[in-house]
Amino acid sequence: MHVPRVFIETFGCQMNEYDTELVRAILKARGYGFTDSADTADVVLLNTCAIRENAHNKVYGHLGALKPLKEERGLVIGVLGCMAQNLKKDLLAGDSLIDVLVGPDSYRALPDLLERAAAGRKGLAVDLSEYETYADIVPDRIEGVTAWIAVMRGCDNFCTFCVVPYTRGRERSRDLMGIVREAEALAASGCKQVTLLGQNVNSYRDGSHDFADLLLAVADIQGIERVRFTSPHPKDFPDKLLEAVAGHPKVCKHIHLPLQAGSGRILQLMNRTYTRTEYLALVDRIRHRCPAIVLTTDVIAGFCSETDAEFAETYDLVRRVEYHSAYIFKYSERKNTIAARKFADDVPDAIKTERVARLVELQRGISLKKNRALIGQVVEVLVEGDGKRSDQWRGRTDGNIVTVFPKRGQAGSLSAEKLPVPLSDPIKPGSLIPVHITDATVTTLYAHPD
Ligand code: SAM
Ligand code: SF4
């Protein structure tokens, strides 16, 4: 019997990567196989992101490229995830390439919809749920030493620029014990690092347990060496959570603390619910309790009505805080969001581009300075696998900085030749080892085993 083969391409954030693992598990249970190319697939699924215009455009580009395959051999094409909602109309258009549309809360409906699509009937499932957490589904993960666990889904914050509350629905958390059992099973299979995921992860709540309780419960699991989390909202950072990060040796000393803007008026327009002063006080509080912390952030440049002076406040805040790295985005109006309904997207594109470029330049200088300051230090790295070259290992520091170092027997010989790895090399993916930093770029540390 022919086992239908599925190719899934994932766009966007870690939550989407995680959802792809859930979708693989759902399809596997119904007898589907997988392939790593559209050319050998019976079904192609695009797991999409709607957060910015360019994410949207990428998906349209990929759909166009699938047209010849669809015409040649009747490929079934599905669009999953955040864009599914917005594409309802396109599905119904006579010449649409899309057979199936499935939103983030409806993945359980996918196998039935694919079966119907194979028989020529298009279908969609895009309802949002107040309860769906997929807690009973074990994601079909690519085995490795790191894994993600989505601990909550959706978002109730309604930042005015953001489409997530509309595409992923209301906030809901999984139960703490279910998450702990999943992490224990991961540890038993050799996983060393778990990243707890949520759009607003520190709003996690299970009865009387809050996010700090969850973080500590996962960190206490034997075999799990590191726990990370992303993304917390700055409005929910109580001392208890800071204590959990600072005080538990297995909770990584890295906090991604999305800023979005440095001007009080813009923060208010964005409905971020913190002021510039409160954000800076939080950074001080974190650094005071945990001087070793690595801070990273997200910034949006060119939000509705942002003036030069207000942008200068963002620039100044990024310069003052000195993040280790930052994702810097050009504001992109998203349909249905509060900003799209109430404010004019009136900062000219050329000015948005220039503001992004200025922030990127500033941040690159800071990142390089911070990375170079680590030269000469010994840091602990969790080895994740081969580097770009097979004679190198690639891992991350506790602060999440990518670190590359030569395999044993090859220290000092960073030539382009691919030397065989001596059998005696005791290092392997999952090793947690001290390395000596010898060089640094904006994004990467270079090291030698200590
Ligand atoms: N929940 C996280 C938080 O509160 O910061 C962020 C989730 S969002 C998927 C990731 C980042 O995308 C945001 O932090 C924001 O910087 C950026 N983003 C979201 N909507 C955007 C928009 N309309 N235009 C540009 N960037 C956007
Ligand atoms: Fe979007 Fe704001 Fe929710 Fe983050 S907290 S997902 S930016 S609405």
Short mmCIF file of C-alpha atoms and ligand atoms in Angstrom, two decimals:
data_model
loop_
_atom_site.label_atom_id
_atom_site.label_comp_id
_atom_site.label_asym_id
_atom_site.label_seq_id
_atom_site.Cartn_x
_atom_site.Cartn_y
_atom_site.Cartn_z
CA MET A 1 0.00 0.00 0.00
CA HIS A 2 1.30 3.47 -0.87
CA VAL A 3 2.04 5.50 2.25
CA PRO A 4 1.33 9.15 1.41
CA ARG A 5 4.42 11.26 1.99
CA VAL A 6 4.25 14.73 3.48
CA PHE A 7 6.72 17.57 3.17
CA ILE A 8 6.30 20.34 5.79
CA GLU A 9 7.99 23.68 5.45
CA THR A 10 8.00 25.89 8.53
CA PHE A 11 8.14 29.69 8.58
CA GLY A 12 8.41 32.05 11.55
CA CYS A 13 8.98 31.57 15.24
CA GLN A 14 9.98 28.68 17.51
CA MET A 15 6.30 28.16 18.35
CA ASN A 16 5.73 27.32 14.69
CA GLU A 17 8.68 24.88 14.72
CA TYR A 18 7.07 23.25 17.73
CA ASP A 19 3.65 23.15 16.03
CA THR A 20 5.25 21.39 13.05
CA GLU A 21 6.45 18.69 15.47
CA LEU A 22 2.84 18.37 16.76
CA VAL A 23 1.49 18.13 13.21
CA ARG A 24 4.04 15.42 12.37
CA ALA A 25 2.87 13.43 15.42
CA ILE A 26 -0.81 13.81 14.42
CA LEU A 27 -0.11 12.70 10.84
CA LYS A 28 2.21 9.85 11.82
CA ALA A 29 -0.53 8.40 14.03
CA ARG A 30 -2.77 8.31 10.92
CA GLY A 31 -0.19 6.46 8.81
CA TYR A 32 1.47 9.30 6.92
CA GLY A 33 5.16 9.20 6.05
CA PHE A 34 7.50 12.15 5.57
CA THR A 35 9.95 13.37 2.97
CA ASP A 36 12.36 16.29 2.90
CA SER A 37 11.46 17.71 -0.50
CA ALA A 38 8.32 18.85 -2.31
CA ASP A 39 9.55 16.88 -5.38
CA THR A 40 9.01 13.54 -3.65
CA ALA A 41 5.88 14.49 -1.68
CA ASP A 42 2.18 13.70 -2.12
CA VAL A 43 1.23 16.46 0.30
CA VAL A 44 3.03 19.78 0.89
CA LEU A 45 2.16 21.72 4.03
CA LEU A 46 3.35 25.28 4.64
CA ASN A 47 3.25 26.13 8.34
CA THR A 48 2.99 29.89 8.13
CA CYS A 49 3.65 33.09 10.04
CA ALA A 50 1.63 36.29 9.74
CA ILE A 51 3.60 38.55 12.02
CA ARG A 52 5.03 40.82 9.29
CA GLU A 53 4.31 41.50 5.63
CA ASN A 54 7.50 39.79 4.41
CA ALA A 55 6.53 36.55 6.20
CA HIS A 56 3.28 36.66 4.20
CA ASN A 57 5.06 37.35 0.92
CA LYS A 58 7.45 34.44 1.43
CA VAL A 59 4.51 32.04 1.68
CA TYR A 60 2.94 33.39 -1.51
CA GLY A 61 6.32 32.96 -3.25
CA HIS A 62 6.52 29.32 -2.13
CA LEU A 63 2.94 28.62 -3.19
CA GLY A 64 3.70 29.96 -6.67
CA ALA A 65 6.71 27.66 -6.94
CA LEU A 66 4.49 24.63 -6.18
CA LYS A 67 2.16 25.31 -9.14
CA PRO A 68 4.01 23.11 -11.69
CA LEU A 69 4.08 20.17 -9.22
CA LYS A 70 0.36 20.58 -8.57
CA GLU A 71 -0.39 20.59 -12.29
CA GLU A 72 1.91 17.63 -13.06
CA ARG A 73 0.80 15.22 -10.39
CA GLY A 74 -2.07 16.57 -8.34
CA LEU A 75 -0.06 17.41 -5.23
CA VAL A 76 -2.26 18.23 -2.21
CA ILE A 77 -1.29 21.63 -0.79
CA GLY A 78 -2.15 22.79 2.72
CA VAL A 79 -1.54 26.08 4.50
CA LEU A 80 -1.29 25.78 8.28
CA GLY A 81 -0.74 28.23 11.11
CA CYS A 82 -1.19 31.95 11.49
CA MET A 83 -1.85 32.85 7.84
CA ALA A 84 -4.65 30.30 7.49
CA GLN A 85 -7.24 32.71 8.90
CA ASN A 86 -6.39 35.43 6.41
CA LEU A 87 -6.44 33.06 3.46
CA LYS A 88 -10.05 31.91 3.72
CA LYS A 89 -11.07 33.90 0.64
CA ASP A 90 -8.15 32.57 -1.41
CA LEU A 91 -9.18 28.98 -0.72
CA LEU A 92 -12.53 29.58 -2.29
CA ALA A 93 -11.13 31.30 -5.39
CA GLY A 94 -11.61 29.03 -8.41
CA ASP A 95 -7.96 28.74 -9.42
CA SER A 96 -6.50 28.53 -5.89
CA LEU A 97 -3.63 26.11 -5.41
CA ILE A 98 -4.60 25.58 -1.78
CA ASP A 99 -6.63 22.48 -0.88
CA VAL A 100 -6.59 22.69 2.89
CA LEU A 101 -6.38 25.55 5.41
CA VAL A 102 -5.85 24.76 9.09
CA GLY A 103 -5.41 27.30 11.88
CA PRO A 104 -3.19 26.82 14.97
CA ASP A 105 -6.00 25.40 17.14
CA SER A 106 -7.33 22.88 14.59
CA TYR A 107 -4.41 20.58 13.77
CA ARG A 108 -6.38 17.54 14.97
CA ALA A 109 -8.70 18.03 11.96
CA LEU A 110 -5.82 17.86 9.48
CA PRO A 111 -5.77 14.10 8.65
CA ASP A 112 -9.51 14.09 7.78
CA LEU A 113 -9.16 17.22 5.70
CA LEU A 114 -6.21 15.74 3.80
CA GLU A 115 -8.17 12.58 3.04
CA ARG A 116 -11.03 14.63 1.65
CA ALA A 117 -8.61 16.78 -0.34
CA ALA A 118 -7.09 13.67 -1.92
CA ALA A 119 -10.64 12.90 -3.12
CA GLY A 120 -10.89 16.39 -4.62
CA ARG A 121 -12.72 18.25 -1.87
CA LYS A 122 -11.20 21.40 -0.44
CA GLY A 123 -11.65 22.12 3.25
CA LEU A 124 -10.78 24.36 6.12
CA ALA A 125 -10.64 24.37 9.93
CA VAL A 126 -9.73 27.75 11.35
CA ASP A 127 -11.79 28.08 14.52
CA LEU A 128 -9.90 29.31 17.56
CA SER A 129 -10.35 27.41 20.80
CA GLU A 130 -10.30 28.52 24.41
CA TYR A 131 -9.05 25.12 25.55
CA GLU A 132 -6.86 23.41 22.95
CA THR A 133 -3.30 22.92 24.26
CA TYR A 134 -2.46 19.58 22.53
CA ALA A 135 -1.31 18.45 25.99
CA ASP A 136 -1.95 14.78 25.15
CA ILE A 137 0.14 14.80 21.96
CA VAL A 138 3.84 14.03 22.17
CA PRO A 139 5.51 16.08 19.43
CA ASP A 140 7.41 14.11 16.78
CA ARG A 141 10.77 15.75 17.45
CA ILE A 142 13.93 15.43 15.43
CA GLU A 143 16.03 13.75 18.11
CA GLY A 144 18.72 15.93 19.55
CA VAL A 145 20.08 17.33 22.76
CA THR A 146 17.71 20.30 22.82
CA ALA A 147 13.90 20.42 22.68
CA TRP A 148 11.05 22.91 22.90
CA ILE A 149 7.93 22.51 25.00
CA ALA A 150 5.00 24.88 24.44
CA VAL A 151 3.69 25.47 27.96
CA MET A 152 0.97 27.92 27.03
CA ARG A 153 -0.70 29.04 23.81
CA GLY A 154 -2.33 32.26 22.63
CA CYS A 155 -2.06 35.78 24.01
CA ASP A 156 -4.42 38.19 25.78
CA ASN A 157 -2.20 41.24 25.67
CA PHE A 158 -3.43 42.84 22.45
CA CYS A 159 -0.37 44.94 21.75
CA THR A 160 -1.84 47.23 19.11
CA PHE A 161 0.65 46.24 16.38
CA CYS A 162 0.35 42.49 16.85
CA VAL A 163 -1.73 39.92 15.02
CA VAL A 164 -1.01 37.03 17.41
CA PRO A 165 -4.15 37.40 19.61
CA TYR A 166 -6.23 37.12 16.42
CA THR A 167 -4.35 34.20 14.82
CA ARG A 168 -3.62 32.19 17.97
CA GLY A 169 -6.52 33.17 20.19
CA ARG A 170 -6.87 33.42 23.95
CA GLU A 171 -4.18 32.57 26.47
CA ARG A 172 -4.33 29.04 27.96
CA SER A 173 -1.76 27.01 29.90
CA ARG A 174 -0.99 23.30 30.06
CA ASP A 175 -0.98 21.53 33.40
CA LEU A 176 2.34 21.60 35.23
CA MET A 177 2.62 17.86 35.83
CA GLY A 178 2.02 17.07 32.15
CA ILE A 179 4.88 19.39 31.20
CA VAL A 180 7.15 17.87 33.85
CA ARG A 181 6.39 14.35 32.57
CA GLU A 182 7.16 15.43 29.01
CA ALA A 183 10.48 16.93 30.13
CA GLU A 184 11.31 13.77 32.12
CA ALA A 185 10.69 11.65 29.01
CA LEU A 186 12.94 13.99 27.01
CA ALA A 187 15.69 13.67 29.63
CA ALA A 188 15.39 9.87 29.50
CA SER A 189 15.89 10.01 25.72
CA GLY A 190 19.13 12.01 26.05
CA CYS A 191 17.84 15.58 25.78
CA LYS A 192 19.90 18.02 27.87
CA GLN A 193 18.18 21.35 27.31
CA VAL A 194 14.51 22.27 27.32
CA THR A 195 13.17 25.64 26.17
CA LEU A 196 9.74 26.53 27.58
CA LEU A 197 7.74 28.37 24.95
CA GLY A 198 4.80 30.73 25.04
CA GLN A 199 3.81 33.98 23.32
CA ASN A 200 3.69 35.44 26.78
CA VAL A 201 5.38 32.67 28.67
CA ASN A 202 5.55 34.28 32.11
CA SER A 203 1.75 34.58 32.22
CA TYR A 204 1.75 30.78 32.57
CA ARG A 205 -0.59 29.60 35.32
CA ASP A 206 -1.86 26.22 36.47
CA GLY A 207 -4.09 26.65 39.52
CA SER A 208 -1.84 28.02 42.25
CA HIS A 209 1.34 27.36 40.23
CA ASP A 210 2.91 30.22 38.32
CA PHE A 211 5.69 30.33 35.74
CA ALA A 212 8.50 30.41 38.34
CA ASP A 213 7.13 27.18 39.87
CA LEU A 214 7.11 25.54 36.44
CA LEU A 215 10.64 26.71 35.63
CA LEU A 216 12.00 25.30 38.88
CA ALA A 217 10.08 22.02 38.51
CA VAL A 218 11.61 21.44 35.05
CA ALA A 219 15.08 22.55 36.19
CA ASP A 220 14.98 19.99 39.00
CA ILE A 221 14.60 17.07 36.59
CA GLN A 222 17.60 14.79 36.63
CA GLY A 223 19.34 14.70 33.26
CA ILE A 224 18.07 18.12 32.14
CA GLU A 225 21.15 20.34 32.36
CA ARG A 226 19.71 23.61 31.08
CA VAL A 227 16.30 25.27 30.99
CA ARG A 228 15.51 28.32 28.86
CA PHE A 229 12.28 30.20 28.18
CA THR A 230 10.93 32.64 25.61
CA SER A 231 9.36 35.19 25.38
CA PRO A 232 8.51 36.80 28.68
CA HIS A 233 6.55 40.05 28.78
CA PRO A 234 8.26 42.78 30.85
CA LYS A 235 4.98 43.50 32.67
CA ASP A 236 5.07 40.08 34.42
CA PHE A 237 8.48 39.81 36.00
CA PRO A 238 8.00 39.37 39.74
CA ASP A 239 10.95 38.88 42.13
CA LYS A 240 9.96 35.23 42.48
CA LEU A 241 10.69 34.65 38.78
CA LEU A 242 13.93 36.62 38.92
CA GLU A 243 14.95 34.54 41.93
CA ALA A 244 14.23 31.32 40.01
CA VAL A 245 16.44 32.49 37.13
CA ALA A 246 19.24 33.85 39.30
CA GLY A 247 19.18 31.16 41.96
CA HIS A 248 18.88 27.85 40.11
CA PRO A 249 22.12 26.74 38.46
CA LYS A 250 20.26 24.95 35.67
CA VAL A 251 18.11 27.93 34.64
CA CYS A 252 20.12 29.72 31.95
CA LYS A 253 21.23 33.23 32.74
CA HIS A 254 19.62 34.64 29.62
CA ILE A 255 16.46 36.72 29.43
CA HIS A 256 14.90 37.81 26.16
CA LEU A 257 13.09 40.96 27.26
CA PRO A 258 11.18 42.47 24.32
CA LEU A 259 11.34 46.27 24.48
CA GLN A 260 9.52 47.27 21.24
CA ALA A 261 10.08 51.02 21.78
CA GLY A 262 11.95 53.39 24.07
CA SER A 263 9.47 56.27 24.01
CA GLY A 264 6.75 56.41 26.65
CA ARG A 265 4.16 57.74 24.23
CA ILE A 266 4.88 55.01 21.65
CA LEU A 267 4.84 52.30 24.33
CA GLN A 268 1.42 53.56 25.37
CA LEU A 269 0.17 53.61 21.76
CA MET A 270 1.47 50.05 21.44
CA ASN A 271 -0.45 49.05 24.63
CA ARG A 272 2.68 47.52 26.11
CA THR A 273 1.49 48.50 29.63
CA TYR A 274 4.94 49.50 30.92
CA THR A 275 6.69 52.85 30.74
CA ARG A 276 10.25 53.56 29.68
CA THR A 277 11.12 54.17 33.33
CA GLU A 278 9.54 50.90 34.47
CA TYR A 279 11.36 48.95 31.77
CA LEU A 280 14.72 50.49 32.74
CA ALA A 281 14.00 49.80 36.43
CA LEU A 282 13.32 46.15 35.55
CA VAL A 283 16.64 45.92 33.68
CA ASP A 284 18.40 47.38 36.74
CA ARG A 285 16.61 44.97 39.08
CA ILE A 286 17.56 41.98 36.90
CA ARG A 287 21.21 43.06 36.60
CA HIS A 288 21.49 43.86 40.27
CA ARG A 289 20.25 40.38 41.30
CA CYS A 290 22.03 38.54 38.50
CA PRO A 291 25.08 40.41 37.19
CA ALA A 292 25.94 37.54 34.82
CA ILE A 293 22.64 37.84 32.96
CA VAL A 294 22.65 38.08 29.15
CA LEU A 295 19.83 40.33 27.96
CA THR A 296 18.43 40.29 24.42
CA THR A 297 15.41 42.06 22.96
CA ASP A 298 12.98 42.83 20.11
CA VAL A 299 12.53 46.39 18.82
CA ILE A 300 10.08 47.83 16.28
CA ALA A 301 11.16 50.96 14.37
CA GLY A 302 8.72 53.30 12.63
CA PHE A 303 5.50 52.52 14.50
CA CYS A 304 2.54 54.79 13.70
CA SER A 305 3.32 58.49 14.31
CA GLU A 306 6.81 57.80 15.76
CA THR A 307 8.74 61.08 15.50
CA ASP A 308 12.51 61.51 15.11
CA ALA A 309 12.72 62.51 18.77
CA GLU A 310 10.77 59.42 19.86
CA PHE A 311 12.96 57.18 17.74
CA ALA A 312 15.97 58.86 19.38
CA GLU A 313 14.58 57.68 22.74
CA THR A 314 14.56 54.08 21.48
CA TYR A 315 18.09 54.51 20.15
CA ASP A 316 19.19 55.94 23.47
CA LEU A 317 17.59 53.11 25.45
CA VAL A 318 19.24 50.43 23.28
CA ARG A 319 22.58 52.22 23.76
CA ARG A 320 22.09 52.48 27.52
CA VAL A 321 20.91 48.93 28.17
CA GLU A 322 23.56 47.39 25.91
CA TYR A 323 21.71 44.21 24.99
CA HIS A 324 23.82 41.27 23.94
CA SER A 325 21.79 41.03 20.74
CA ALA A 326 18.51 42.32 19.37
CA TYR A 327 15.94 41.54 16.67
CA ILE A 328 15.11 44.83 15.03
CA PHE A 329 11.97 45.03 12.90
CA LYS A 330 10.45 47.61 10.62
CA TYR A 331 6.82 48.23 11.65
CA SER A 332 4.54 46.31 9.34
CA GLU A 333 0.82 47.02 9.48
CA ARG A 334 -1.24 43.84 9.99
CA LYS A 335 -4.88 43.63 9.03
CA ASN A 336 -7.44 43.61 11.90
CA THR A 337 -4.96 44.74 14.56
CA ILE A 338 -5.90 47.70 16.74
CA ALA A 339 -3.19 49.81 15.11
CA ALA A 340 -4.50 49.01 11.61
CA ARG A 341 -8.01 50.02 12.68
CA LYS A 342 -7.18 53.12 14.72
CA PHE A 343 -3.83 54.62 13.69
CA ALA A 344 -2.32 55.73 10.41
CA ASP A 345 0.78 53.85 9.25
CA ASP A 346 2.30 57.22 8.50
CA VAL A 347 6.07 56.87 8.92
CA PRO A 348 7.44 56.79 5.35
CA ASP A 349 9.05 53.51 4.40
CA ALA A 350 12.43 55.17 3.70
CA ILE A 351 12.48 56.56 7.25
CA LYS A 352 11.54 53.19 8.77
CA THR A 353 14.37 51.59 6.78
CA GLU A 354 16.84 54.23 7.93
CA ARG A 355 15.80 53.84 11.59
CA VAL A 356 16.19 50.06 11.37
CA ALA A 357 19.63 50.46 9.78
CA ARG A 358 20.76 52.85 12.52
CA LEU A 359 19.63 50.51 15.27
CA VAL A 360 21.22 47.50 13.56
CA GLU A 361 24.51 49.35 13.26
CA LEU A 362 24.38 50.41 16.92
CA GLN A 363 23.52 46.90 18.08
CA ARG A 364 26.23 45.24 15.96
CA GLY A 365 28.84 47.45 17.63
CA ILE A 366 27.52 46.55 21.09
CA SER A 367 27.30 42.82 20.29
CA LEU A 368 30.87 42.79 19.00
CA LYS A 369 32.13 44.68 22.05
CA LYS A 370 30.33 42.27 24.41
CA ASN A 371 31.55 39.17 22.59
CA ARG A 372 35.13 40.45 22.43
CA ALA A 373 35.05 41.12 26.17
CA LEU A 374 34.68 37.36 26.62
CA ILE A 375 38.02 36.63 24.90
CA GLY A 376 40.36 34.99 27.40
CA GLN A 377 37.52 33.71 29.60
CA VAL A 378 36.57 30.10 30.20
CA VAL A 379 32.85 29.46 29.62
CA GLU A 380 30.70 26.35 29.71
CA VAL A 381 29.24 25.28 26.37
CA LEU A 382 26.51 22.73 25.65
CA VAL A 383 27.62 20.98 22.45
CA GLU A 384 24.71 20.76 20.00
CA GLY A 385 26.42 19.21 16.96
CA ASP A 386 28.89 19.86 14.15
CA GLY A 387 29.80 23.40 13.21
CA LYS A 388 29.63 24.58 9.61
CA ARG A 389 32.81 22.55 9.17
CA SER A 390 32.83 18.91 10.24
CA ASP A 391 36.12 19.35 12.11
CA GLN A 392 34.42 21.78 14.51
CA TRP A 393 31.86 21.45 17.28
CA ARG A 394 29.09 24.02 17.64
CA GLY A 395 27.33 24.79 20.91
CA ARG A 396 25.97 27.61 23.02
CA THR A 397 27.01 29.31 26.19
CA ASP A 398 24.63 29.53 29.13
CA GLY A 399 23.84 33.04 27.82
CA ASN A 400 22.82 31.51 24.44
CA ILE A 401 25.82 32.74 22.43
CA VAL A 402 26.83 30.45 19.57
CA THR A 403 30.31 29.07 20.20
CA VAL A 404 32.48 27.08 17.80
CA PHE A 405 35.61 25.11 18.65
CA PRO A 406 37.84 22.52 16.98
CA LYS A 407 37.28 18.84 17.62
CA ARG A 408 39.93 17.16 19.80
CA GLY A 409 43.16 16.39 18.05
CA GLN A 410 42.45 19.35 15.82
CA ALA A 411 42.95 22.19 18.28
CA GLY A 412 45.15 24.75 16.65
CA SER A 413 44.55 23.33 13.18
CA LEU A 414 41.66 25.38 11.92
CA SER A 415 42.59 24.69 8.29
CA ALA A 416 39.81 24.16 5.78
CA GLU A 417 40.81 20.50 5.40
CA LYS A 418 38.31 18.06 6.81
CA LEU A 419 40.40 15.94 9.14
CA PRO A 420 39.02 12.66 10.51
CA VAL A 421 37.84 12.88 14.12
CA PRO A 422 40.01 10.72 16.38
CA LEU A 423 37.96 7.92 17.93
CA SER A 424 39.19 9.03 21.32
CA ASP A 425 37.34 12.37 21.13
CA PRO A 426 35.28 12.25 24.35
CA ILE A 427 33.16 15.24 23.33
CA LYS A 428 29.80 14.57 21.70
CA PRO A 429 26.48 16.39 21.23
CA GLY A 430 25.11 16.83 24.73
CA SER A 431 28.53 17.33 26.33
CA LEU A 432 28.67 20.26 28.70
CA ILE A 433 32.27 21.38 28.67
CA PRO A 434 34.42 24.36 29.57
CA VAL A 435 36.04 26.12 26.61
CA HIS A 436 38.53 28.94 26.42
CA ILE A 437 37.34 31.85 24.24
CA THR A 438 40.03 32.91 21.76
CA ASP A 439 38.18 35.11 19.24
CA ALA A 440 34.78 36.67 18.61
CA THR A 441 32.59 38.19 15.91
CA VAL A 442 29.23 39.98 16.22
CA THR A 443 27.37 36.67 16.40
CA THR A 444 29.88 33.92 17.26
CA LEU A 445 32.52 33.04 19.82
CA TYR A 446 35.54 30.97 18.76
CA ALA A 447 37.15 28.77 21.39
CA HIS A 448 39.42 25.88 22.32
CA PRO A 449 38.54 23.10 24.72
CA ASP A 450 39.96 24.22 28.07
N1 SAM B 1 5.14 37.88 22.71
C1 SAM B 1 6.36 38.47 22.43
C2 SAM B 1 6.40 39.86 23.08
O1 SAM B 1 5.56 40.27 23.78
O2 SAM B 1 7.33 40.57 22.80
C3 SAM B 1 6.66 38.59 20.96
C4 SAM B 1 6.02 37.72 19.97
S1 SAM B 1 6.13 38.27 18.31
C5 SAM B 1 5.87 36.72 17.57
C6 SAM B 1 7.85 38.55 18.00
C7 SAM B 1 8.21 39.96 17.67
O3 SAM B 1 7.73 40.34 16.41
C8 SAM B 1 7.66 41.03 18.59
O4 SAM B 1 8.39 41.12 19.78
C9 SAM B 1 7.75 42.27 17.76
O5 SAM B 1 8.99 42.92 17.95
C10 SAM B 1 7.66 41.75 16.34
N2 SAM B 1 6.39 42.16 15.72
C11 SAM B 1 5.16 41.77 16.05
N3 SAM B 1 4.24 42.39 15.28
C12 SAM B 1 4.93 43.21 14.44
C13 SAM B 1 4.54 44.13 13.41
N4 SAM B 1 3.28 44.34 13.10
N5 SAM B 1 5.53 44.77 12.74
C14 SAM B 1 6.83 44.57 13.06
N6 SAM B 1 7.25 43.72 14.02
C15 SAM B 1 6.30 43.05 14.70
FE1 SF4 B 2 1.87 40.02 20.34
FE2 SF4 B 2 2.02 41.60 22.48
FE3 SF4 B 2 1.02 39.12 22.70
FE4 SF4 B 2 3.66 39.47 22.26
S1 SF4 B 2 2.51 40.12 24.08
S2 SF4 B 2 2.30 38.02 21.21
S3 SF4 B 2 3.66 41.25 20.95
S4 SF4 B 2 0.11 40.81 21.56
#
